[in-house]
Amino acid sequence: MSQFLGKRLLALIPTLIGVSIIVFVVMHFIPGDTISAMIGTQYKLTEAQAEALRAYFGLDKPLFQQYISWITAALRGDFGYSVRSGEPVLLEILQRFPVTLELTIFSLLIAVVLGIPIGVLSAVRQNSFIDLFGRFFALIGLSMPNFWLGTLIILILSRYFGIMPNSGNFTSFFVAPVENLKQMIFPAITLGFAFTASVMRTTRSAMLEVMRQDYVRTAESKGLSRRKVIVNHSLVNALIPVITIIGIEFGYLLGGAVIVEDVFALPGIGRLLLNGIQQRDYAVVQGTVLFIALNFVLINLLADVIYAYVDPRIRYD
Amino acid sequence: MKQSFFARLLRDRSGLAGLILITLYLLAALAGAFALTPYPPNEQHVEDLMQPPSAQYLMGTDIFGRDVLSRVIRGATNSLKVGIVSVTLASLIGIVLGSVAGYIGGQFDNVVMRVMDIFFAFPAILLALVIVAALGPGMRNTILAISVVYMPIFARVARGPTLTVKAKEYVLAAQSIGTRRSAILRRHVLPNITAPLIVQVSLALSWAILTEAGLSFLGLGAQPPDPSWGNMLSESRTLLELAPWLAIFPGLAIMFAVLGFNLLGDGLRDLLDPRLRQ
Amino acid sequence: MKRITLFLMLTLVALLALSACSAAVPAAPAEEAAPAQEAAAPGGGTLIVARAADAKGLDPHKQTAFSSFRLLELIYEPLLGLNETLEVEPNLADSWSWSEDGLTLTMNLHPGVKFHNGDVMTSADVKFSYERILNEETGSAARSYFSGIQSIETPDDNTVVFTLAQPNVSILAAMTNPNSAILDSRTVPDEDPSKVANGTGPFVLESWEPDQTTILKANPDYWREGLPKVDGIEMRIIPDEASILAGLRAGTIDWALINDPKIAVSAASADSELVIDRTPALAYHVLQLNSGREPFTDERVRQAISCAIDRQQVVDTAALGEGKVTAPATSPFYAAPLDELTCYQKDLEKAKQLLADAGLADGFSFKIMAAADEPPTAVAEAQNIQAQLQEIGIETEIETLELGVYVDRWLGTDFDAVVALNGGNPDPDIMFYRYWHSTGNLNKVAVYNSPELDKLLDEGRSAQDPEVRKAIYLDVQKMLTEAAPWVWLYVGYEYRGMQPYVKDFTPMPNGSIKYLRDVWLDK
């Protein structure tokens, strides 16, 4: 097992180097430069001033050299400074990451708490009203763009209920849990809706498959109660693919969070990234994307490990 | 088993529903492409600004008095264009890379799949976003971004079955009698990876529609005045209260198109994946 | 043992909680000193402010974005101010006087004004600040307003004497600009003003998290007695103005800046207690043509475009009717009557004739550049203009760019045409000189100039009598609309949304929110 882990971790290194190169190169295709974006519309810098600023931020060196100095610094945890705020990029990321992490974890919880039971019920009572409802709900969930759902939720909440999930006064869970939950619940529903749908669908089809297996039928024929059969035999086995799908999709929530944070004005790394793109804050965009990719890769690795652990058929190689 | 594949698909409830939705979507896209909309989608009717849905304008008008229905129809054309072109590009390149890598194996396979792994290290929407941000907004770059992001998935889907088929006796036999590699790939490998690929194409189309809408929503996709469902939604964001119809109809359009491909994908999977057949 | 530890901890926690409570109870105010007026307008409380865009930086001399001014004008102050009708009034300078020849301007400073760090502001700080603005290396946005200053002298701590190369009355208006803020000469050389804010203004910057939250505290030593009335301001950045409106409705925001007329109209259309201030703006929406590029080098082509555009239609569509068609000068005193200006009535026949005369009877095509959300109406304006120009056979393509790229291209004059929202000013010299005088710092972007225009602008700058200036700038405006290097479209409104309990805010046509210093919360 540890060997398996070690191997997988080693294999991450070239991937992450590739990721960093892609991020770095792509960012430098962007037209327009950081300096003018900082200055604003009504004034022109002299060429000398612009050059001085560029030199100050190291933007005048050759691309390759910029990459090398960026990546060696990044390995030491130094992602450079935001041109916008003057803060270290890593600090900004770490300040905002808890928001994104919390959002994704809440979405995950919603998906598990709603998705698995509905999926099980759907499978057990195949073609019943619950099943049809569940399947319909799942299809809508998979087809509804989250930015539309979020917009509709905001409209309905503010217009008809006078509630606003977040008006820029984001509070940490550890400072004011209730306030924090009030701000998080609707973004989490928005982000978690599609996730719930896919967990539900996976649970349902895995359950259906397991319930057709011989050993379940045997257990049933031996007169075990249906509830016991479902819980002891079917559900446990059906959970394997569900865990896999959760592992895979949990990583994708990081991507979805970018848009949901934009819609709900949550100060997570998604908004940090979008702001960075708009302001051509190279260091911030590079750092954020690299950070998200790192998390994504680690989450996928974790999912693999859990999968290997749960499913004895997988060999560690 | 003699029944045609299509007939069986029609009898599958999700498959049928999916086909109906997709047909509607295709019809709308065609109507948009051939200018068969109630009004020209970009025509401004200054005397009818922000009209709610009525007999004259079935889905209302926007701040320029443009007919929303006509724009939704034209939006279908744009979304289909992005979807088809990007999925075709992604699948062609992906399938060739994946099956060739799988078939040749060795160092080539290793390198190709490592590079693909790098793409898998990004959440898809994030990668698409960063690419379009870098290349600049517009439909062409959206298509490029979606192709790049989806290509590795096709490569992976094509590679797996290729590895399996490669070890089969008839392929080994063909090799031993000196059949050319390309011929083996075409004759023996390709037919065997069709089933998972078709499902993948259907899912990829739904994902491409969503991504295009998402990028346009962030202002990176189709550029005004050209209507896209995403940019219509993004324009409607500040008008939610004054003109809710501007947000409702393009949103529904995206949902039904994506739903159609998801349903079709389900139907196809039921038919093609024997394990799930009931 | 365990039990004892637990007991100790509980006691500790209780003690801590107690001490926290007592710290939170404000000290009882000394009541006998409170005058009657203050009883009617009690102070205190934190004002929660929301807006869509954050300041781009903290150095007041360098900022150019409206969004930066809206923060810095609370922290820093210039020598002079504008009142709500945009007349120049004393600020850090109590009074000023001109010499007979109009070449010497003497400022008498308000004594005892303190910077936030406790330093007393003197004439040395004023001299230092103006020299910093004039130093090319600073890269100050205000430099060109003051380029006529030859020397600055400080006969005593409270007197500053500016000597000018030639008479220039508009320098007073320039001295009200947030870019003309007075900095502390003792700290600035060591502390970068882009990192440390140290002004004389009513609010002290406590923390700035870009694009998130800015915390301002009332300046306890503020030189205007009794101000500011609130204890502080929490300024939140919410990029989506629909969310700002939702927050106002939900009561989580007290006061907000609204730029998008669509949001302001939504806010006003629903039944609610919210107060929406709607003040005609000075900033103007404009279609800038690049007269250095074919076919806009031909005056007739530019005129054809100007004649083909119904400006009111642009307002009705892009801004939902929220605005007024404007002359080149936007302050009411100097604005030319619209019927005296060329092509302010849509005239398709004339437009087509002009195109035909220019040899473009079959039309042509060009690109209109617009920034994504700057202002929120920009892309919509471009779309309506596009539709209107189609009527005379001109095809246009709209390029929507992110602000950074847009600014680059704008400054580099790398466009055929561009829709922009440009800042206005009560003084037409400040509005026109930098764009239309051949030596103006932005004439490169505006491109067009002419000897006659240069002459008029120079005359306007040095003329003293307002009526004489008005006549001069009427000619300037006629000349500009005749040559049509730009198509001036409309002025919108400055919107401020607030709760009914937010009292005594005075809106300003230039968008300034400095009067937040008067605001108090009636709740």
mmCIF file of C-alpha atoms in Angstrom, chain A:
data_model
loop_
_atom_site.group_PDB
_atom_site.id
_atom_site.type_symbol
_atom_site.label_atom_id
_atom_site.label_comp_id
_atom_site.label_asym_id
_atom_site.label_seq_id
_atom_site.Cartn_x
_atom_site.Cartn_y
_atom_site.Cartn_z
ATOM 1 C CA MET A 1 0.000 0.000 0.000
ATOM 2 C CA SER A 2 2.673 2.533 0.949
ATOM 3 C CA GLN A 3 4.611 1.497 -2.117
ATOM 4 C CA PHE A 4 1.544 2.142 -4.229
ATOM 5 C CA LEU A 5 1.173 5.544 -2.630
ATOM 6 C CA GLY A 6 4.821 6.377 -3.108
ATOM 7 C CA LYS A 7 4.680 5.433 -6.757
ATOM 8 C CA ARG A 8 1.595 7.519 -7.355
ATOM 9 C CA LEU A 9 3.093 10.496 -5.562
ATOM 10 C CA LEU A 10 6.273 10.228 -7.625
ATOM 11 C CA ALA A 11 4.216 10.133 -10.813
ATOM 12 C CA LEU A 12 2.677 13.446 -9.756
ATOM 13 C CA ILE A 13 5.946 15.311 -10.153
ATOM 14 C CA PRO A 14 6.159 15.350 -13.953
ATOM 15 C CA THR A 15 2.421 16.066 -14.127
ATOM 16 C CA LEU A 16 2.764 19.063 -11.889
ATOM 17 C CA ILE A 17 5.771 20.342 -13.811
ATOM 18 C CA GLY A 18 3.710 20.033 -16.999
ATOM 19 C CA VAL A 19 0.837 21.836 -15.318
ATOM 20 C CA SER A 20 3.086 24.674 -14.223
ATOM 21 C CA ILE A 21 4.498 25.063 -17.727
ATOM 22 C CA ILE A 22 1.032 25.147 -19.285
ATOM 23 C CA VAL A 23 -0.195 27.695 -16.784
ATOM 24 C CA PHE A 24 2.860 29.852 -17.223
ATOM 25 C CA VAL A 25 2.886 29.820 -21.001
ATOM 26 C CA VAL A 26 -0.861 30.297 -21.386
ATOM 27 C CA MET A 27 -0.784 33.321 -19.110
ATOM 28 C CA HIS A 28 1.761 35.005 -21.305
ATOM 29 C CA PHE A 29 -0.393 34.733 -24.411
ATOM 30 C CA ILE A 30 -2.727 37.183 -22.799
ATOM 31 C CA PRO A 31 -2.715 40.483 -24.652
ATOM 32 C CA GLY A 32 -2.380 43.702 -22.711
ATOM 33 C CA ASP A 33 -0.102 44.112 -19.793
ATOM 34 C CA THR A 34 -0.298 44.318 -16.077
ATOM 35 C CA ILE A 35 1.149 47.762 -15.844
ATOM 36 C CA SER A 36 -1.501 49.507 -17.965
ATOM 37 C CA ALA A 37 -4.276 47.635 -16.233
ATOM 38 C CA MET A 38 -3.028 49.115 -12.964
ATOM 39 C CA ILE A 39 -2.848 52.646 -14.234
ATOM 40 C CA GLY A 40 -6.442 53.060 -15.394
ATOM 41 C CA THR A 41 -8.038 54.939 -18.258
ATOM 42 C CA GLN A 42 -7.183 58.546 -17.902
ATOM 43 C CA TYR A 43 -3.465 58.716 -17.831
ATOM 44 C CA LYS A 44 -0.487 57.651 -19.878
ATOM 45 C CA LEU A 45 2.774 56.573 -18.311
ATOM 46 C CA THR A 46 5.942 57.665 -19.982
ATOM 47 C CA GLU A 47 7.801 54.793 -21.559
ATOM 48 C CA ALA A 48 10.539 55.179 -18.925
ATOM 49 C CA GLN A 49 8.052 54.865 -16.089
ATOM 50 C CA ALA A 50 6.441 51.809 -17.618
ATOM 51 C CA GLU A 51 9.862 50.229 -18.114
ATOM 52 C CA ALA A 52 10.833 50.960 -14.541
ATOM 53 C CA LEU A 53 7.667 49.321 -13.272
ATOM 54 C CA ARG A 54 8.164 46.335 -15.554
ATOM 55 C CA ALA A 55 11.713 45.890 -14.330
ATOM 56 C CA TYR A 56 10.483 46.181 -10.759
ATOM 57 C CA PHE A 57 8.055 43.307 -11.280
ATOM 58 C CA GLY A 58 10.562 41.308 -13.360
ATOM 59 C CA LEU A 59 8.334 41.514 -16.435
ATOM 60 C CA ASP A 60 11.198 42.561 -18.706
ATOM 61 C CA LYS A 61 13.202 39.320 -18.540
ATOM 62 C CA PRO A 62 12.968 36.546 -21.153
ATOM 63 C CA LEU A 63 10.030 34.170 -20.686
ATOM 64 C CA PHE A 64 12.166 31.130 -19.901
ATOM 65 C CA GLN A 65 14.061 33.022 -17.222
ATOM 66 C CA GLN A 66 10.805 34.282 -15.729
ATOM 67 C CA TYR A 67 9.527 30.714 -15.583
ATOM 68 C CA ILE A 68 12.622 29.345 -13.903
ATOM 69 C CA SER A 69 12.679 32.022 -11.269
ATOM 70 C CA TRP A 70 8.955 31.613 -10.744
ATOM 71 C CA ILE A 71 9.035 27.840 -10.370
ATOM 72 C CA THR A 72 12.102 27.689 -8.120
ATOM 73 C CA ALA A 73 10.507 30.293 -5.892
ATOM 74 C CA ALA A 74 7.195 28.432 -6.009
ATOM 75 C CA LEU A 75 8.928 25.290 -4.737
ATOM 76 C CA ARG A 76 9.958 27.281 -1.702
ATOM 77 C CA GLY A 77 6.325 28.344 -1.243
ATOM 78 C CA ASP A 78 6.935 31.765 -2.736
ATOM 79 C CA PHE A 79 4.433 32.405 -5.530
ATOM 80 C CA GLY A 80 5.436 36.015 -5.899
ATOM 81 C CA TYR A 81 3.456 39.091 -5.034
ATOM 82 C CA SER A 82 0.133 40.231 -6.346
ATOM 83 C CA VAL A 83 0.666 43.298 -8.480
ATOM 84 C CA ARG A 84 -2.751 44.393 -7.350
ATOM 85 C CA SER A 85 -2.555 44.199 -3.590
ATOM 86 C CA GLY A 86 1.168 43.872 -2.966
ATOM 87 C CA GLU A 87 0.469 40.830 -0.788
ATOM 88 C CA PRO A 88 2.269 37.505 -1.248
ATOM 89 C CA VAL A 89 0.159 35.366 -3.587
ATOM 90 C CA LEU A 90 0.415 32.332 -1.330
ATOM 91 C CA LEU A 91 -0.980 34.342 1.549
ATOM 92 C CA GLU A 92 -3.936 35.485 -0.546
ATOM 93 C CA ILE A 93 -4.594 31.950 -1.685
ATOM 94 C CA LEU A 94 -4.420 30.586 1.834
ATOM 95 C CA GLN A 95 -6.689 33.339 3.094
ATOM 96 C CA ARG A 96 -9.314 32.537 0.539
ATOM 97 C CA PHE A 97 -8.983 28.822 0.173
ATOM 98 C CA PRO A 98 -10.988 28.042 3.346
ATOM 99 C CA VAL A 99 -14.024 29.690 1.725
ATOM 100 C CA THR A 100 -13.754 27.545 -1.393
ATOM 101 C CA LEU A 101 -13.009 24.448 0.637
ATOM 102 C CA GLU A 102 -16.009 25.054 2.846
ATOM 103 C CA LEU A 103 -18.230 25.652 -0.171
ATOM 104 C CA THR A 104 -17.133 22.433 -1.839
ATOM 105 C CA ILE A 105 -17.402 20.402 1.372
ATOM 106 C CA PHE A 106 -20.926 21.661 1.994
ATOM 107 C CA SER A 107 -21.866 20.820 -1.563
ATOM 108 C CA LEU A 108 -20.394 17.377 -1.035
ATOM 109 C CA LEU A 109 -22.383 16.930 2.168
ATOM 110 C CA ILE A 110 -25.592 18.001 0.442
ATOM 111 C CA ALA A 111 -24.862 15.579 -2.376
ATOM 112 C CA VAL A 112 -24.187 12.661 -0.044
ATOM 113 C CA VAL A 113 -27.003 13.347 2.383
ATOM 114 C CA LEU A 114 -29.577 13.774 -0.391
ATOM 115 C CA GLY A 115 -28.095 11.796 -3.246
ATOM 116 C CA ILE A 116 -27.436 8.428 -1.601
ATOM 117 C CA PRO A 117 -30.818 7.951 0.126
ATOM 118 C CA ILE A 118 -32.775 9.079 -2.918
ATOM 119 C CA GLY A 119 -30.639 6.816 -5.070
ATOM 120 C CA VAL A 120 -31.243 3.828 -2.799
ATOM 121 C CA LEU A 121 -34.968 4.469 -2.597
ATOM 122 C CA SER A 122 -35.111 4.923 -6.338
ATOM 123 C CA ALA A 123 -33.454 1.565 -6.901
ATOM 124 C CA VAL A 124 -35.395 -0.330 -4.270
ATOM 125 C CA ARG A 125 -38.720 0.980 -5.504
ATOM 126 C CA GLN A 126 -37.842 0.914 -9.153
ATOM 127 C CA ASN A 127 -40.389 2.723 -11.348
ATOM 128 C CA SER A 128 -42.325 3.937 -8.338
ATOM 129 C CA PHE A 129 -43.284 7.579 -7.948
ATOM 130 C CA ILE A 130 -40.143 8.192 -5.882
ATOM 131 C CA ASP A 131 -37.996 6.624 -8.554
ATOM 132 C CA LEU A 132 -39.518 8.733 -11.312
ATOM 133 C CA PHE A 133 -39.263 11.847 -9.230
ATOM 134 C CA GLY A 134 -35.668 11.072 -8.288
ATOM 135 C CA ARG A 135 -34.649 10.393 -11.861
ATOM 136 C CA PHE A 136 -36.379 13.502 -13.120
ATOM 137 C CA PHE A 137 -34.719 15.576 -10.414
ATOM 138 C CA ALA A 138 -31.347 14.057 -11.292
ATOM 139 C CA LEU A 139 -31.716 14.835 -14.987
ATOM 140 C CA ILE A 140 -32.715 18.416 -14.257
ATOM 141 C CA GLY A 141 -29.774 18.684 -11.898
ATOM 142 C CA LEU A 142 -27.349 17.499 -14.539
ATOM 143 C CA SER A 143 -28.799 19.767 -17.209
ATOM 144 C CA MET A 144 -29.259 23.019 -15.350
ATOM 145 C CA PRO A 145 -26.273 25.346 -15.623
ATOM 146 C CA ASN A 146 -25.206 26.378 -12.129
ATOM 147 C CA PHE A 147 -24.880 30.046 -13.044
ATOM 148 C CA TRP A 148 -28.523 30.066 -14.092
ATOM 149 C CA LEU A 149 -29.656 28.239 -10.978
ATOM 150 C CA GLY A 150 -27.655 30.651 -8.826
ATOM 151 C CA THR A 151 -29.117 33.692 -10.563
ATOM 152 C CA LEU A 152 -32.664 32.384 -10.134
ATOM 153 C CA ILE A 153 -32.042 31.604 -6.464
ATOM 154 C CA ILE A 154 -30.757 35.125 -5.843
ATOM 155 C CA LEU A 155 -33.730 36.644 -7.644
ATOM 156 C CA ILE A 156 -36.265 34.630 -5.694
ATOM 157 C CA LEU A 157 -34.572 35.100 -2.325
ATOM 158 C CA SER A 158 -34.036 38.810 -2.538
ATOM 159 C CA ARG A 159 -37.225 39.704 -4.321
ATOM 160 C CA TYR A 160 -39.692 37.562 -2.457
ATOM 161 C CA PHE A 161 -38.026 36.779 0.844
ATOM 162 C CA GLY A 162 -35.815 39.778 1.441
ATOM 163 C CA ILE A 163 -32.850 37.528 2.137
ATOM 164 C CA MET A 164 -29.438 37.985 0.645
ATOM 165 C CA PRO A 165 -27.074 35.053 1.076
ATOM 166 C CA ASN A 166 -23.961 37.169 1.125
ATOM 167 C CA SER A 167 -23.535 40.875 0.821
ATOM 168 C CA GLY A 168 -19.799 41.005 0.903
ATOM 169 C CA ASN A 169 -19.625 40.541 4.659
ATOM 170 C CA PHE A 170 -18.384 37.001 4.564
ATOM 171 C CA THR A 171 -17.903 35.581 8.049
ATOM 172 C CA SER A 172 -15.811 32.571 8.876
ATOM 173 C CA PHE A 173 -17.463 29.464 10.259
ATOM 174 C CA PHE A 174 -15.182 29.668 13.278
ATOM 175 C CA VAL A 175 -16.190 33.232 14.064
ATOM 176 C CA ALA A 176 -19.941 33.029 13.629
ATOM 177 C CA PRO A 177 -21.135 29.588 12.585
ATOM 178 C CA VAL A 178 -24.793 30.484 12.169
ATOM 179 C CA GLU A 179 -24.099 33.575 10.119
ATOM 180 C CA ASN A 180 -21.626 31.610 8.053
ATOM 181 C CA LEU A 181 -24.105 28.812 7.356
ATOM 182 C CA LYS A 182 -26.717 31.340 6.275
ATOM 183 C CA GLN A 183 -24.264 32.712 3.746
ATOM 184 C CA MET A 184 -23.066 29.338 2.557
ATOM 185 C CA ILE A 185 -26.260 27.359 2.215
ATOM 186 C CA PHE A 186 -27.518 28.766 -1.072
ATOM 187 C CA PRO A 187 -24.195 28.781 -2.897
ATOM 188 C CA ALA A 188 -23.673 25.242 -1.645
ATOM 189 C CA ILE A 189 -27.079 24.171 -2.957
ATOM 190 C CA THR A 190 -26.279 25.794 -6.297
ATOM 191 C CA LEU A 191 -22.932 24.102 -6.572
ATOM 192 C CA GLY A 192 -24.129 20.823 -5.097
ATOM 193 C CA PHE A 193 -27.250 20.402 -7.204
ATOM 194 C CA ALA A 194 -25.575 18.753 -10.167
ATOM 195 C CA PHE A 195 -23.337 16.799 -7.816
ATOM 196 C CA THR A 196 -26.353 15.493 -5.906
ATOM 197 C CA ALA A 197 -27.846 14.417 -9.201
ATOM 198 C CA SER A 198 -24.823 12.402 -10.241
ATOM 199 C CA VAL A 199 -24.407 10.801 -6.806
ATOM 200 C CA MET A 200 -28.068 9.846 -6.915
ATOM 201 C CA ARG A 201 -27.793 8.364 -10.378
ATOM 202 C CA THR A 202 -24.657 6.428 -9.569
ATOM 203 C CA THR A 203 -26.139 5.096 -6.349
ATOM 204 C CA ARG A 204 -29.270 4.034 -8.144
ATOM 205 C CA SER A 205 -27.575 2.176 -10.958
ATOM 206 C CA ALA A 206 -25.024 0.579 -8.633
ATOM 207 C CA MET A 207 -27.806 -0.586 -6.341
ATOM 208 C CA LEU A 208 -29.768 -1.991 -9.248
ATOM 209 C CA GLU A 209 -26.752 -3.910 -10.423
ATOM 210 C CA VAL A 210 -25.881 -5.268 -7.005
ATOM 211 C CA MET A 211 -29.473 -6.276 -6.299
ATOM 212 C CA ARG A 212 -29.431 -8.457 -9.375
ATOM 213 C CA GLN A 213 -26.369 -10.338 -8.134
ATOM 214 C CA ASP A 214 -26.765 -13.909 -7.052
ATOM 215 C CA TYR A 215 -25.701 -13.472 -3.479
ATOM 216 C CA VAL A 216 -28.333 -10.841 -2.867
ATOM 217 C CA ARG A 217 -30.978 -13.032 -4.385
ATOM 218 C CA THR A 218 -29.730 -15.898 -2.245
ATOM 219 C CA ALA A 219 -29.900 -13.789 0.866
ATOM 220 C CA GLU A 220 -33.405 -12.761 -0.031
ATOM 221 C CA SER A 221 -34.492 -16.306 -0.717
ATOM 222 C CA LYS A 222 -33.074 -17.374 2.622
ATOM 223 C CA GLY A 223 -35.695 -15.145 4.142
ATOM 224 C CA LEU A 224 -33.539 -12.287 5.417
ATOM 225 C CA SER A 225 -35.567 -9.135 5.849
ATOM 226 C CA ARG A 226 -35.493 -6.855 2.847
ATOM 227 C CA ARG A 227 -34.121 -3.996 4.890
ATOM 228 C CA LYS A 228 -31.232 -6.154 6.109
ATOM 229 C CA VAL A 229 -30.455 -7.333 2.623
ATOM 230 C CA ILE A 230 -30.437 -3.826 1.304
ATOM 231 C CA VAL A 231 -28.259 -2.409 4.039
ATOM 232 C CA ASN A 232 -25.880 -5.297 4.699
ATOM 233 C CA HIS A 233 -25.380 -6.628 1.251
ATOM 234 C CA SER A 234 -26.468 -4.285 -1.482
ATOM 235 C CA LEU A 235 -25.620 -0.859 -0.131
ATOM 236 C CA VAL A 236 -22.142 -1.718 1.054
ATOM 237 C CA ASN A 237 -21.193 -3.103 -2.328
ATOM 238 C CA ALA A 238 -22.985 -0.399 -4.245
ATOM 239 C CA LEU A 239 -20.998 2.233 -2.376
ATOM 240 C CA ILE A 240 -17.784 1.425 -4.220
ATOM 241 C CA PRO A 241 -18.689 3.152 -7.488
ATOM 242 C CA VAL A 242 -20.397 5.910 -5.512
ATOM 243 C CA ILE A 243 -17.161 6.668 -3.689
ATOM 244 C CA THR A 244 -15.329 6.716 -6.995
ATOM 245 C CA ILE A 245 -17.748 9.168 -8.522
ATOM 246 C CA ILE A 246 -17.599 11.349 -5.409
ATOM 247 C CA GLY A 247 -13.821 11.365 -5.611
ATOM 248 C CA ILE A 248 -13.836 12.330 -9.259
ATOM 249 C CA GLU A 249 -16.543 14.944 -9.016
ATOM 250 C CA PHE A 250 -15.310 16.481 -5.814
ATOM 251 C CA GLY A 251 -12.321 17.701 -7.771
ATOM 252 C CA TYR A 252 -14.626 19.161 -10.417
ATOM 253 C CA LEU A 253 -16.443 21.127 -7.744
ATOM 254 C CA LEU A 254 -13.276 23.194 -7.474
ATOM 255 C CA GLY A 255 -13.847 24.280 -11.065
ATOM 256 C CA GLY A 256 -17.571 24.877 -10.605
ATOM 257 C CA ALA A 257 -16.821 26.913 -7.509
ATOM 258 C CA VAL A 258 -15.187 29.548 -9.724
ATOM 259 C CA ILE A 259 -18.521 30.428 -11.331
ATOM 260 C CA VAL A 260 -20.644 30.002 -8.219
ATOM 261 C CA GLU A 261 -18.331 32.259 -6.222
ATOM 262 C CA ASP A 262 -18.719 34.850 -8.954
ATOM 263 C CA VAL A 263 -22.510 34.645 -8.871
ATOM 264 C CA PHE A 264 -22.744 34.788 -5.065
ATOM 265 C CA ALA A 265 -19.831 37.172 -4.461
ATOM 266 C CA LEU A 266 -18.008 34.752 -2.170
ATOM 267 C CA PRO A 267 -14.390 35.678 -1.507
ATOM 268 C CA GLY A 268 -12.917 32.301 -2.423
ATOM 269 C CA ILE A 269 -10.042 31.425 -4.719
ATOM 270 C CA GLY A 270 -12.403 31.295 -7.699
ATOM 271 C CA ARG A 271 -13.056 34.987 -7.386
ATOM 272 C CA LEU A 272 -9.391 35.584 -6.729
ATOM 273 C CA LEU A 273 -8.697 33.862 -10.037
ATOM 274 C CA LEU A 274 -11.343 35.746 -12.046
ATOM 275 C CA ASN A 275 -10.147 39.055 -10.626
ATOM 276 C CA GLY A 276 -6.599 38.034 -11.429
ATOM 277 C CA ILE A 277 -7.533 37.289 -15.035
ATOM 278 C CA GLN A 278 -9.304 40.622 -15.397
ATOM 279 C CA GLN A 279 -6.448 42.559 -13.899
ATOM 280 C CA ARG A 280 -3.751 40.527 -15.657
ATOM 281 C CA ASP A 281 -2.247 39.795 -12.309
ATOM 282 C CA TYR A 282 0.051 37.068 -13.662
ATOM 283 C CA ALA A 283 1.355 35.960 -10.296
ATOM 284 C CA VAL A 284 -2.115 35.552 -8.842
ATOM 285 C CA VAL A 285 -3.513 33.623 -11.813
ATOM 286 C CA GLN A 286 -0.495 31.338 -12.037
ATOM 287 C CA GLY A 287 -0.481 30.705 -8.319
ATOM 288 C CA THR A 288 -4.217 30.108 -8.113
ATOM 289 C CA VAL A 289 -4.448 27.794 -11.089
ATOM 290 C CA LEU A 290 -1.421 25.834 -9.932
ATOM 291 C CA PHE A 291 -2.897 25.587 -6.474
ATOM 292 C CA ILE A 292 -6.278 24.393 -7.758
ATOM 293 C CA ALA A 293 -4.605 21.862 -10.047
ATOM 294 C CA LEU A 294 -2.498 20.574 -7.155
ATOM 295 C CA ASN A 295 -5.599 20.093 -5.046
ATOM 296 C CA PHE A 296 -7.438 18.495 -7.907
ATOM 297 C CA VAL A 297 -4.644 16.000 -8.447
ATOM 298 C CA LEU A 298 -4.383 15.211 -4.753
ATOM 299 C CA ILE A 299 -8.129 14.732 -4.428
ATOM 300 C CA ASN A 300 -8.099 12.343 -7.358
ATOM 301 C CA LEU A 301 -5.209 10.466 -5.808
ATOM 302 C CA LEU A 302 -7.102 10.266 -2.549
ATOM 303 C CA ALA A 303 -10.144 8.937 -4.383
ATOM 304 C CA ASP A 304 -7.968 6.283 -6.014
ATOM 305 C CA VAL A 305 -6.512 5.289 -2.680
ATOM 306 C CA ILE A 306 -9.898 5.045 -1.024
ATOM 307 C CA TYR A 307 -11.174 3.098 -3.983
ATOM 308 C CA ALA A 308 -8.251 0.694 -3.793
ATOM 309 C CA TYR A 309 -8.824 0.352 -0.085
ATOM 310 C CA VAL A 310 -12.544 -0.335 -0.387
ATOM 311 C CA ASP A 311 -12.378 -2.605 -3.375
ATOM 312 C CA PRO A 312 -10.112 -5.560 -2.646
ATOM 313 C CA ARG A 313 -10.017 -6.514 -6.319
ATOM 314 C CA ILE A 314 -7.746 -3.588 -7.132
ATOM 315 C CA ARG A 315 -4.063 -4.385 -7.099
ATOM 316 C CA TYR A 316 -1.639 -1.758 -5.881
ATOM 317 C CA ASP A 317 0.437 -1.314 -8.945
#
